[in-house]
Coordinates of C-alpha atoms (C1' of nucleotides) in Angstrom, one line a residue:
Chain A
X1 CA 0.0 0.0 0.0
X2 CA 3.0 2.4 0.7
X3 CA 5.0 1.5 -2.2
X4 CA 1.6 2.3 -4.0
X5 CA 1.8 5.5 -3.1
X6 CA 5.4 6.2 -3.6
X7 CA 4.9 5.5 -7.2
X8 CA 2.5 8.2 -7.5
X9 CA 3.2 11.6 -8.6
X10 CA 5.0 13.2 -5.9
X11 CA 2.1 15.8 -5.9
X12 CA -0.8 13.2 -5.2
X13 CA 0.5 12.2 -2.4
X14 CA -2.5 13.0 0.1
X15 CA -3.9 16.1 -1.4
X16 CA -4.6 16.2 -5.1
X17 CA -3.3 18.3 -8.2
X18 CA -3.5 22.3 -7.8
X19 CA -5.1 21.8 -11.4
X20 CA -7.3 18.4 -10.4
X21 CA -8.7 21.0 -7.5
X22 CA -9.2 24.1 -10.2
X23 CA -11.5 21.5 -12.6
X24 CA -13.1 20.5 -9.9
X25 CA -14.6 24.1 -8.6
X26 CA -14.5 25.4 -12.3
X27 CA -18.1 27.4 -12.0
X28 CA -18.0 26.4 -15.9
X29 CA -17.5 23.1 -15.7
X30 CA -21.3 22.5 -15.7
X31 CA -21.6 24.0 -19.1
X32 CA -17.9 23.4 -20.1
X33 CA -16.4 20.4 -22.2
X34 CA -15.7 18.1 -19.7
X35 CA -18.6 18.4 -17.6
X36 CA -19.3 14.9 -19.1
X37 CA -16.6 13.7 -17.0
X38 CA -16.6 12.1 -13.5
X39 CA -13.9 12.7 -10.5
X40 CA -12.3 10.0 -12.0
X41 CA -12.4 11.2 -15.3
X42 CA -10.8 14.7 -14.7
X43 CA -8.2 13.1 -12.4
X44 CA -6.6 11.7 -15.7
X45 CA -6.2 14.7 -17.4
X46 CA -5.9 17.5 -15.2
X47 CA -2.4 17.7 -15.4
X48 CA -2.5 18.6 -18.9
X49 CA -4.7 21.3 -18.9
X50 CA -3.0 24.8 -18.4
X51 CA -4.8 27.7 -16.7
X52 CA -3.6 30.7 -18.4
X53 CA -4.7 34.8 -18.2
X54 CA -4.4 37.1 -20.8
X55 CA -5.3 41.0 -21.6
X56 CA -7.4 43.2 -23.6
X57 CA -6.0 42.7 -27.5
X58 CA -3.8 40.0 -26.9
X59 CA -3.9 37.2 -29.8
X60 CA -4.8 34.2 -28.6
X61 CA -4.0 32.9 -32.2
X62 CA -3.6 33.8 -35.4
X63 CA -5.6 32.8 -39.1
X64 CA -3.4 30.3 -40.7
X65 CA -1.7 28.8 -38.1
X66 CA -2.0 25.0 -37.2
X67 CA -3.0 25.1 -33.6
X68 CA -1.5 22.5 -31.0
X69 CA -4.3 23.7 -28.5
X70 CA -8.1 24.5 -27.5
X71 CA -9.4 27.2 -24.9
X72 CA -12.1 27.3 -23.3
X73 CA -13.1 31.0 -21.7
X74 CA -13.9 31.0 -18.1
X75 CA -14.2 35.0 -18.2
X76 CA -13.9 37.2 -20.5
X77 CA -14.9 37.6 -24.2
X78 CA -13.0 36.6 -27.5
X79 CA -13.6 38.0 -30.8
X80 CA -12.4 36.1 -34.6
X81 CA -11.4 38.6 -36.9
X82 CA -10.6 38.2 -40.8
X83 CA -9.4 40.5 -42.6
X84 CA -11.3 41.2 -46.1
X85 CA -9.2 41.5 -49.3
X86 CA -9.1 45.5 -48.8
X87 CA -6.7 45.7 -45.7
X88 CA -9.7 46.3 -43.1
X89 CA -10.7 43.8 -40.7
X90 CA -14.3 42.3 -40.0
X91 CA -15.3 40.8 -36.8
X92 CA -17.2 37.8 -37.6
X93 CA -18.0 36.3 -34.1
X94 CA -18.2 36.9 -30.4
X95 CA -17.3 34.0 -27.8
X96 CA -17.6 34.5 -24.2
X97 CA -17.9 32.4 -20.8
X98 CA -18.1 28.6 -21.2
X99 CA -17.4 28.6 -25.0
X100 CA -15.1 26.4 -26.6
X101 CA -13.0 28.1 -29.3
X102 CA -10.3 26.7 -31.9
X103 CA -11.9 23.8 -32.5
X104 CA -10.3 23.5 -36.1
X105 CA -7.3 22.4 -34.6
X106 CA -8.9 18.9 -33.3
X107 CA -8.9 18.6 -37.7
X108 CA -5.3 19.1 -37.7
X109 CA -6.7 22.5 -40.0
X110 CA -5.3 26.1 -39.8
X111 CA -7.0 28.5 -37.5
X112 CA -9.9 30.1 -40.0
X113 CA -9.5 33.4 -37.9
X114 CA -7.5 35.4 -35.6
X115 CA -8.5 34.9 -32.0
X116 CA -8.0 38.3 -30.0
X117 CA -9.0 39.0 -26.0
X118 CA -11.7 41.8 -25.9
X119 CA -11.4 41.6 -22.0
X120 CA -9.2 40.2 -19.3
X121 CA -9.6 36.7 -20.0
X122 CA -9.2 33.1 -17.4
X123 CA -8.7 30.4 -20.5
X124 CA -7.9 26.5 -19.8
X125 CA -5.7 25.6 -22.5
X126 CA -6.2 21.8 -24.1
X127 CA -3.8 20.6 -25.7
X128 CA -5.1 19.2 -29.0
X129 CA -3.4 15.5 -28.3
X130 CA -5.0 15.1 -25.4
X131 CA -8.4 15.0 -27.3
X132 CA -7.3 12.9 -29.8
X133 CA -6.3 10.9 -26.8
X134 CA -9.8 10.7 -25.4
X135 CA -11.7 10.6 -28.0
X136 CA -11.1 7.0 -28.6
X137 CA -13.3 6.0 -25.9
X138 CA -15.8 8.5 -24.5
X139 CA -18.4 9.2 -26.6
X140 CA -19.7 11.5 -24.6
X141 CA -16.9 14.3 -24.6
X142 CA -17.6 13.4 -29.0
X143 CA -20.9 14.7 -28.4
X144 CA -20.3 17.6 -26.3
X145 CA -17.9 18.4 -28.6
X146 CA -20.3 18.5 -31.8
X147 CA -22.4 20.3 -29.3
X148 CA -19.9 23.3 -29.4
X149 CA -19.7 22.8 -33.3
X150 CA -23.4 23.5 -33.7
X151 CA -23.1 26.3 -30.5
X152 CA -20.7 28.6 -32.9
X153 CA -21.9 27.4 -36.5
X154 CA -25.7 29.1 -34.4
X155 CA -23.7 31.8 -33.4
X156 CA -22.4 32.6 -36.5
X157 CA -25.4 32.4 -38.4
X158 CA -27.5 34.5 -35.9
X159 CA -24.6 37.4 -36.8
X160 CA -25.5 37.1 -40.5
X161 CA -29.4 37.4 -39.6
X162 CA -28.8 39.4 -36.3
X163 CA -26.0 42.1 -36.6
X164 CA -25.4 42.1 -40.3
X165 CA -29.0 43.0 -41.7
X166 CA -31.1 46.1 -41.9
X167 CA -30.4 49.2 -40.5
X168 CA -27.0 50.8 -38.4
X169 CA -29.3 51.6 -35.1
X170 CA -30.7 48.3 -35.4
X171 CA -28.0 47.0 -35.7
X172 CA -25.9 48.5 -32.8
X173 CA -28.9 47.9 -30.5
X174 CA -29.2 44.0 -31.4
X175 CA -25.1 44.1 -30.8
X176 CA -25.2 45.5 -27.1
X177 CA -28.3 42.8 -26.6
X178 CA -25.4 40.1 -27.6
X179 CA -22.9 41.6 -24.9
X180 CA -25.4 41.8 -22.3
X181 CA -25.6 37.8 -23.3
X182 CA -21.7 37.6 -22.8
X183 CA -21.4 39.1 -19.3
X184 CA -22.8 38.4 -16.0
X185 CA -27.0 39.8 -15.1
X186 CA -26.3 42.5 -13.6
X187 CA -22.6 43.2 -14.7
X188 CA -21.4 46.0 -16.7
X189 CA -21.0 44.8 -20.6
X190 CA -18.2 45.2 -22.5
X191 CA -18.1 48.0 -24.3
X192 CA -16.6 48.0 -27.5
X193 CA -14.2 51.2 -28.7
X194 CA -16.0 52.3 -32.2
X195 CA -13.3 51.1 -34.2
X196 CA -14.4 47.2 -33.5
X197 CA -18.0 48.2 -33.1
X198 CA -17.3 49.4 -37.0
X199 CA -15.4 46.2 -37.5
X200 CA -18.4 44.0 -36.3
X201 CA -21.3 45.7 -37.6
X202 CA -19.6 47.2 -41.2
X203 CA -20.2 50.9 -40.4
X204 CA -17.9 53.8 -40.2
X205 CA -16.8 54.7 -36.8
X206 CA -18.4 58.0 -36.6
X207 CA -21.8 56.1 -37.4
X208 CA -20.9 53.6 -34.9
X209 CA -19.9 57.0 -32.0
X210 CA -23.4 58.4 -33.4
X211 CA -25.5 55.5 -32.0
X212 CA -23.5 54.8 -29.2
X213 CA -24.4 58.7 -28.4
X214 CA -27.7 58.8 -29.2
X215 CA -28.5 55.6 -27.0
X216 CA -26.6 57.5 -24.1
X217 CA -29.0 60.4 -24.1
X218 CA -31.8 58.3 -24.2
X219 CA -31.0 56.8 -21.1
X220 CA -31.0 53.5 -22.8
X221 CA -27.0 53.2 -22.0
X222 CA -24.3 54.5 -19.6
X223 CA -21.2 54.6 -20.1
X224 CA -19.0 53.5 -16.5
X225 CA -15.4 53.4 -17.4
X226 CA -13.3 53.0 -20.6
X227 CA -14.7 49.9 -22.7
X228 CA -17.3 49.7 -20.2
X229 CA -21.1 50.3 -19.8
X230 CA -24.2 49.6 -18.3
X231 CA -27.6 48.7 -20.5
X232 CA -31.2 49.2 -19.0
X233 CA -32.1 45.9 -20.6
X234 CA -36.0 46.6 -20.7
X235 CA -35.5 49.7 -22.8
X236 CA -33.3 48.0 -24.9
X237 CA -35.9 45.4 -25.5
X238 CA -38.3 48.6 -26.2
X239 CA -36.1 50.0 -28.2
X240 CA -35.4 46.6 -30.5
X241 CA -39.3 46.0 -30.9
X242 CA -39.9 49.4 -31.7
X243 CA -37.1 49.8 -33.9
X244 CA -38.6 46.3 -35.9
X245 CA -41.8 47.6 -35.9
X246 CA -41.3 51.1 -37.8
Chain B
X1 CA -24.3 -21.7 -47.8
X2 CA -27.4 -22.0 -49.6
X3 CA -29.8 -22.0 -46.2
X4 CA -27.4 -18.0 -46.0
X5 CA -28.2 -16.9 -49.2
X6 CA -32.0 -18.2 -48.1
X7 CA -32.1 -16.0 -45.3
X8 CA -30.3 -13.0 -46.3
X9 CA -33.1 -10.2 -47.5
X10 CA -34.7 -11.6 -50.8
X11 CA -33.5 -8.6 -53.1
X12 CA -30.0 -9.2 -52.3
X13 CA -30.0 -12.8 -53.4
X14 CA -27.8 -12.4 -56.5
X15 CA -27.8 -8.7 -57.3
X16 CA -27.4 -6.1 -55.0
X17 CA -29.4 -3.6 -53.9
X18 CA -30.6 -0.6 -55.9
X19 CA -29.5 1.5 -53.7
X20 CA -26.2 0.1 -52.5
X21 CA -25.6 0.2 -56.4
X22 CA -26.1 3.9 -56.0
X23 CA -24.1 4.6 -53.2
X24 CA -21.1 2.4 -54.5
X25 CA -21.3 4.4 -58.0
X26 CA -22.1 7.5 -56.2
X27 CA -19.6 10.2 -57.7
X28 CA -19.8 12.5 -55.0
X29 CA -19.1 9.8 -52.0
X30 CA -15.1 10.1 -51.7
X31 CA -16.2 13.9 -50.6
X32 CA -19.5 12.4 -48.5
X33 CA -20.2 11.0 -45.6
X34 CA -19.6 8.0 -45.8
X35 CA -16.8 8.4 -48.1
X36 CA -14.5 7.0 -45.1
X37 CA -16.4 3.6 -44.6
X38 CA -15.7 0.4 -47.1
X39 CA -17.8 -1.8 -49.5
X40 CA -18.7 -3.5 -46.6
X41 CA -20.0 -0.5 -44.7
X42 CA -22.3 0.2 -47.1
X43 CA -23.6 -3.0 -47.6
X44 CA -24.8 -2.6 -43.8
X45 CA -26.5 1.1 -43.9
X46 CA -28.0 1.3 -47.6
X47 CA -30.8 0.2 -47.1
X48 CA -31.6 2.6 -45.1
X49 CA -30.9 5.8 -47.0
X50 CA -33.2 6.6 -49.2
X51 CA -32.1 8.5 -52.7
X52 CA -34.9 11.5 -53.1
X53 CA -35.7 14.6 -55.7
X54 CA -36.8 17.8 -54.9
X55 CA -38.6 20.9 -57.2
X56 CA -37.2 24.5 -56.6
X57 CA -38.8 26.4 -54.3
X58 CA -39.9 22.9 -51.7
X59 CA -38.9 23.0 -48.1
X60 CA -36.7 19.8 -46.6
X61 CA -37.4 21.4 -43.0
X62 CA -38.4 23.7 -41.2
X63 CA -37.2 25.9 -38.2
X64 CA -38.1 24.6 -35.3
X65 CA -38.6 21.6 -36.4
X66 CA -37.4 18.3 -34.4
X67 CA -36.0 16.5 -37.7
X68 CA -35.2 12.5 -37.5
X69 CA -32.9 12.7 -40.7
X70 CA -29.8 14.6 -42.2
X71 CA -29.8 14.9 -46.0
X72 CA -26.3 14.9 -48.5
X73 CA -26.5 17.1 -51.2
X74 CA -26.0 15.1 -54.3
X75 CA -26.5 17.9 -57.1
X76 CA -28.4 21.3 -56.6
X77 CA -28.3 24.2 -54.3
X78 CA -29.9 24.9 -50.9
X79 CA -30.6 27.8 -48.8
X80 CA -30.7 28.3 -45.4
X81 CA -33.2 31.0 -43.8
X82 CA -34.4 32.5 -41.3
X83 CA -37.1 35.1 -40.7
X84 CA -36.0 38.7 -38.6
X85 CA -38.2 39.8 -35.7
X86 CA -39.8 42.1 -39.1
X87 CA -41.3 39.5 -41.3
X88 CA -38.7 39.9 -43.5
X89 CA -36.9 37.4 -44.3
X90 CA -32.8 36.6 -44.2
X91 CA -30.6 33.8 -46.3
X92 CA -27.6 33.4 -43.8
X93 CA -25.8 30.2 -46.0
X94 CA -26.1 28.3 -49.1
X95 CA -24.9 24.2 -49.0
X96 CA -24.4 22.4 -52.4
X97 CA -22.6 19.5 -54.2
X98 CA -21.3 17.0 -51.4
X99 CA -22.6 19.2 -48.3
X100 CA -24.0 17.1 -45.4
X101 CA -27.1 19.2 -43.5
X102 CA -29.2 19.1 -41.0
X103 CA -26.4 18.3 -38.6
X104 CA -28.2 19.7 -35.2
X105 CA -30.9 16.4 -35.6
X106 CA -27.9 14.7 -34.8
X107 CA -27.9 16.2 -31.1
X108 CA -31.8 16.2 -30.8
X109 CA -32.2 19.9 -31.9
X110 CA -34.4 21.7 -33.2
X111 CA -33.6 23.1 -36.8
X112 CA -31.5 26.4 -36.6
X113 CA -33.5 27.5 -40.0
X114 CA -35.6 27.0 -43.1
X115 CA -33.6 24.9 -45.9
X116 CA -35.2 25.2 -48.9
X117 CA -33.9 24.3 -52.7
X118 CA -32.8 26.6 -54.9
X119 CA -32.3 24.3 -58.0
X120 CA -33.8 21.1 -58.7
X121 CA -32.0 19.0 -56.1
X122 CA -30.7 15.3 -55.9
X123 CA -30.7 14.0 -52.1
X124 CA -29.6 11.3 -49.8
X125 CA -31.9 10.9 -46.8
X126 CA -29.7 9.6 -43.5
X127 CA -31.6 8.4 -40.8
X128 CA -30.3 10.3 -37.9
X129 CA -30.9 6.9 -35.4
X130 CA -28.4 5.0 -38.2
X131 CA -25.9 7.7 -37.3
X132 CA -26.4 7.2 -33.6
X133 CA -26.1 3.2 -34.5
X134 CA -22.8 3.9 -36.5
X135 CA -21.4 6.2 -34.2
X136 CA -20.6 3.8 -31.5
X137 CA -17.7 2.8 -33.1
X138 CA -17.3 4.2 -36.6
X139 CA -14.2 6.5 -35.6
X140 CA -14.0 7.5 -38.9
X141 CA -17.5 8.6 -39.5
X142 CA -17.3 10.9 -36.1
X143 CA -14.1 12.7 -37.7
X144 CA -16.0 13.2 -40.6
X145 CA -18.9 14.7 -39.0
X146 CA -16.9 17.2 -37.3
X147 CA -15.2 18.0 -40.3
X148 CA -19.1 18.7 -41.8
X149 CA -19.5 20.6 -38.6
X150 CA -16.6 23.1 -39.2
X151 CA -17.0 23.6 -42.9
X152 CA -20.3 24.7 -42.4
X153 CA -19.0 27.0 -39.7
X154 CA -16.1 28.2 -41.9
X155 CA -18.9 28.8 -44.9
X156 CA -21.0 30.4 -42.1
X157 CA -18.2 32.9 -41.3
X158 CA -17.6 33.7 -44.9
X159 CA -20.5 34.7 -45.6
X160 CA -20.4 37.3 -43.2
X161 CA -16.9 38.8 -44.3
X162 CA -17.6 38.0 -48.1
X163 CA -21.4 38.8 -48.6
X164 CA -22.3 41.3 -45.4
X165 CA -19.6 43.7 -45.6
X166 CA -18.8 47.0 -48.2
X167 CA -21.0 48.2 -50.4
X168 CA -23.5 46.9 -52.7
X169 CA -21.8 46.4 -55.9
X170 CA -19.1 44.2 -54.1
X171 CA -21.5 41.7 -52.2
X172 CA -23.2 41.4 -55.7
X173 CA -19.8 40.3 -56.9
X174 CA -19.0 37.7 -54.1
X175 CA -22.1 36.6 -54.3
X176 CA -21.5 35.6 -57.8
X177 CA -18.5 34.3 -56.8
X178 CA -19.6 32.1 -54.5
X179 CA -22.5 30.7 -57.1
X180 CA -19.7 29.5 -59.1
X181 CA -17.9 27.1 -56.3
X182 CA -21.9 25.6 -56.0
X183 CA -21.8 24.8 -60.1
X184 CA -19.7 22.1 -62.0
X185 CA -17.0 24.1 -63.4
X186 CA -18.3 25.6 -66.9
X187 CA -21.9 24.9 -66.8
X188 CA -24.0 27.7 -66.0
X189 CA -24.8 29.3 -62.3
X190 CA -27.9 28.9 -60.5
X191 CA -28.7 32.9 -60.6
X192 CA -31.4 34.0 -57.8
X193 CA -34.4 35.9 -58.1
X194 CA -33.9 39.4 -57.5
X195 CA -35.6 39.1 -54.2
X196 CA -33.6 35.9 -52.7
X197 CA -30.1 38.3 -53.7
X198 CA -31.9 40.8 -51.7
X199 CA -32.8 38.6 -48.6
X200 CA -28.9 37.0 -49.0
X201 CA -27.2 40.8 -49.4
X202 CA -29.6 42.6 -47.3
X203 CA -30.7 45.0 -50.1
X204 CA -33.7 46.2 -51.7
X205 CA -34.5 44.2 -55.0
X206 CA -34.1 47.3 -57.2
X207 CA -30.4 47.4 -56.2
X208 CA -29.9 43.6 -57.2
X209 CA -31.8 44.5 -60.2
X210 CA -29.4 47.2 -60.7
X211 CA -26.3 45.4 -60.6
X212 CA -26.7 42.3 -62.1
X213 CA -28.4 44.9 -65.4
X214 CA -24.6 46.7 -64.7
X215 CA -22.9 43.6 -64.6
X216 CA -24.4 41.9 -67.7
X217 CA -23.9 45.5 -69.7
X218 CA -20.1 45.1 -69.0
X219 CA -20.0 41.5 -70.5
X220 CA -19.4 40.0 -66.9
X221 CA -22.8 38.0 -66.8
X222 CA -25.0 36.4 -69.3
X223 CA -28.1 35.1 -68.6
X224 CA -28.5 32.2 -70.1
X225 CA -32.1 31.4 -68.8
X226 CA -34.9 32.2 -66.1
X227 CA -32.6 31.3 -63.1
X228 CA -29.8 30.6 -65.1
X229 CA -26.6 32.4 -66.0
X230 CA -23.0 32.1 -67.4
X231 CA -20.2 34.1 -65.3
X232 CA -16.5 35.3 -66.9
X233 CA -14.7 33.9 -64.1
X234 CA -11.7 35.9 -65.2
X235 CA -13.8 39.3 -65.5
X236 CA -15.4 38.6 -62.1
X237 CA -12.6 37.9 -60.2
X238 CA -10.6 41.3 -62.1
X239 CA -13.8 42.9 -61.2
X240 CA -13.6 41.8 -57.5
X241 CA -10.1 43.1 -57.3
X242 CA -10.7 46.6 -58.7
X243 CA -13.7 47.1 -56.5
X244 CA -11.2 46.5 -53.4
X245 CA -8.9 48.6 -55.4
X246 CA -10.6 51.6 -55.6
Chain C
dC1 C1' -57.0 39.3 -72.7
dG2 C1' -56.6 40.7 -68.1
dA3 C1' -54.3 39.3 -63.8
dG4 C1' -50.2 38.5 -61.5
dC5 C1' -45.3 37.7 -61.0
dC6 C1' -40.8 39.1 -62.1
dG7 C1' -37.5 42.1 -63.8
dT8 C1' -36.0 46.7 -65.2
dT9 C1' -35.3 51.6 -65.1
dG10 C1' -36.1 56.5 -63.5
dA11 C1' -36.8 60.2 -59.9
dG12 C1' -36.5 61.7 -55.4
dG13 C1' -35.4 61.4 -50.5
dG14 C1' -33.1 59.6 -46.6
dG15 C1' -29.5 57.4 -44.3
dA16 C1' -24.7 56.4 -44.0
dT17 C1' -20.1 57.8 -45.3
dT18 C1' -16.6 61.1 -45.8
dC19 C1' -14.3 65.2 -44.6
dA20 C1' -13.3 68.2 -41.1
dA21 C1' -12.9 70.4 -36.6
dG22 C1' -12.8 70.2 -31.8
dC23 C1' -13.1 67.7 -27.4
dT24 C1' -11.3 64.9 -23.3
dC25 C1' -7.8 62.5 -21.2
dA26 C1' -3.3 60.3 -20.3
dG27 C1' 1.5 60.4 -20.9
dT28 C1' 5.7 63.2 -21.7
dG29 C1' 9.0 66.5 -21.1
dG30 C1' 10.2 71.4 -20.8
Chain D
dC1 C1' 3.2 73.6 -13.3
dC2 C1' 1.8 73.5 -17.8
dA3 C1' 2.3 73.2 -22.8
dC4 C1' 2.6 69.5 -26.1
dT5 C1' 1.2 65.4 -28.1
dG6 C1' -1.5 61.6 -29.8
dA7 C1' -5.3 58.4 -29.3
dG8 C1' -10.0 57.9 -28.9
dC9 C1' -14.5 60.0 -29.1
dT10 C1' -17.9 63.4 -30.6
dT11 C1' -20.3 66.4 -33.6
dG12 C1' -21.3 69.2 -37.8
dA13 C1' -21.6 69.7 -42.9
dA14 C1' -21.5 68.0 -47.5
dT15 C1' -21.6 64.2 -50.4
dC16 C1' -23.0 60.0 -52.1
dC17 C1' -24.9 55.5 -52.0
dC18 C1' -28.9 53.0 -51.5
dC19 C1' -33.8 52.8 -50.5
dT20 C1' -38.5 54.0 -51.6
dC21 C1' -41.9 55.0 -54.7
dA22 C1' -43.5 54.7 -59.2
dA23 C1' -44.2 53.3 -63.9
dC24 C1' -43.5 50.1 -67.5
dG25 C1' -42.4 45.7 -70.3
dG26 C1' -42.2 40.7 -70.7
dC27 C1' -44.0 36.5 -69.5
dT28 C1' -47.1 32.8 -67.9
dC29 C1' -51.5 31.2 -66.9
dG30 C1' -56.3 31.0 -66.0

DNA sequence: CGAGCCGTTGAGGGGATTCAAGCTCAGTGG
DNA sequence: CCACTGAGCTTGAATCCCCTCAACGGCTCG
């Protein structure tokens, strides 16, 4: 029984790995890729996962590179960028808390966009291997993982109908009802700087200051810090309706 | 080995059947589904697809809808809507040759939007129980799934920095561009009613109107008949670069 | 042949862009 | 201490692109 023990990792020795504890408490795990798993289940692969921060308009990675690793977000939001054949950028999706992201990697395919921190960000890295690795046998981490496939192929299609069509006030309102979805009830959202609120919804950043103005003397929205804000949420849902309806 | 061949399903005594025929001669299988699994393979699931033909215009499902099969796209085009809180209407995606859709039946979902055929389409109907059957322990088939899963994702994205960004004159031209990767090299293009390149580019019919008039006066675009059209591939994609020129 | 759908074209107006000026705020250095 | 600078944001004015409204032609079909 001792020698047992010895043989262990010198850090599972009584109390279990710093990481094996983090998994266990993750508040995302519920919603997260390996909620699937049991105890026993994370115990084998904790060690391989890599908590890691990062800030504001860091790249997480880059379009064309073969990634070696998934994220998922624990906090904070992520934006994929490509740019268009002129040199300006377009945001084509938002991810946020609980999201998988860089899935392409688990097809040995390049990243299809760049990956950049819109906030502070908590990430658990995956390395790609490890996957591969456990997808042989669970069939339930294969679901959950076309689960996150159809999550963002949703996402990405509710941009098209949702933040790409009809008008620019329309379209900035249905945008701050997506970050209020990305942060915390009751939390201040994430307020982009008009250059990226241009870059998501294809207006020109005095259009996008405009709105952003307007909506601030309506009382609608108020602005609490740099790249920060507040949203009265029923006024926005006013504001949406009405905006549909004329 | 008589009494085997006795018990084996009577129209596979001697001949095959019809439709493993098809699936074995199927041209577009090496890029389909089951592209990965071996004569044997499809001796097991044949049966149970079932080859069908839609008209223009028909619906395969609906949003909202709880759908119990996945289709492959055999020849033809297909478009994806959905309706905005207006009743207007938005095309977010097109799927053709080869494309696998209706993935989200695969996970019990609803359908994320209307699909409805553009062209006169050739289909294979998949059972979405024989997936859950095959997945157990088809490794091969799950890979291919996700791949399904991430090219509609990457098409998804595309569509919103190709067809939902600059002005008008350019999405016309993308769009165009993309009708040609849907079409067999040299035959002619499926070309849209002015009102479905309106509900794909977000913009009023007159303007399609407008452009694709423009574009057929400069010798870019003839149309060959209702629906139908021949592109200068060489002109478009000059076109394509001047407009991101200027 | 009239009705209806689809496509085309023109005229006018409105919304978004472009061009331009001025503002706040943080960082820098005289 | 304060001018200087540059980045980000805001606002105004002029322009232009696209939408709306309208009229018309071709075509199919009852």
């Amino acid at each position: 029984m001792a020698s047992r023990m010895a043989v262990m990792p010198i850090d599972r020795a009584g109390t279990r790995h710093p990481q094996a504890e983090a998994c266990a408490r993750c508040a995302v795990r519920s919603q997260s890729l390996f909620g699937a798993l049991d105890e026993a289940g994370l115990d084998r692969i904790h060690t391989r996962i890599e908590g890691l921060d990062m800030a504001p308009d860091e790249t997480l990675y880059a379009r064309g590179g073969d990634g070696s690793a998934l994220y998922t977000i624990r906090t904070g939001v992520v934006r994929f960028e490509r740019s268009t054949a002129r040199g300006d950028r377009r945001i084509v999706r938002l991810a946020g808390r609980g999201d998988l992201i860089g899935l392409e990697a688990l097809l040995q395919r390049p990243h299809a966009d760049d990956a950049i921190a819109c906030t502070p960000l908590q990430l658990c890295r995956i390395p790609r291997v490890l996957l591969d690795e456990l997808g042989q046998d669970e069939a339930a981490l294969t679901r959950a993982l076309m689960q996150r496939w159809q999550d963002a192929l949703d996402q990405s299609e509710a941009w098209v109908a949702d933040l790409a069509t009809g008008p620019a006030r329309r379209r900035v309102l249905r945008l701050l009802l997506r970050l209020t979805e990305l942060t915390e009830p009751g939390q201040p959202i994430w307020l982009p700087r008009r250059e990226d609120i241009g870059a998501m919804l294809d207006m020109a950043i005095e259009s996008a200051s405009r709105f952003v103005s307007q909506l601030r003397r309506e009382g609608l929205l108020s602005i609490t810090g740099p790249r920060s804000a507040r949203v009265d949420r029923v006024a926005l849902l006013q504001a949406i309706e009405a905006q549909d309806r004329s």
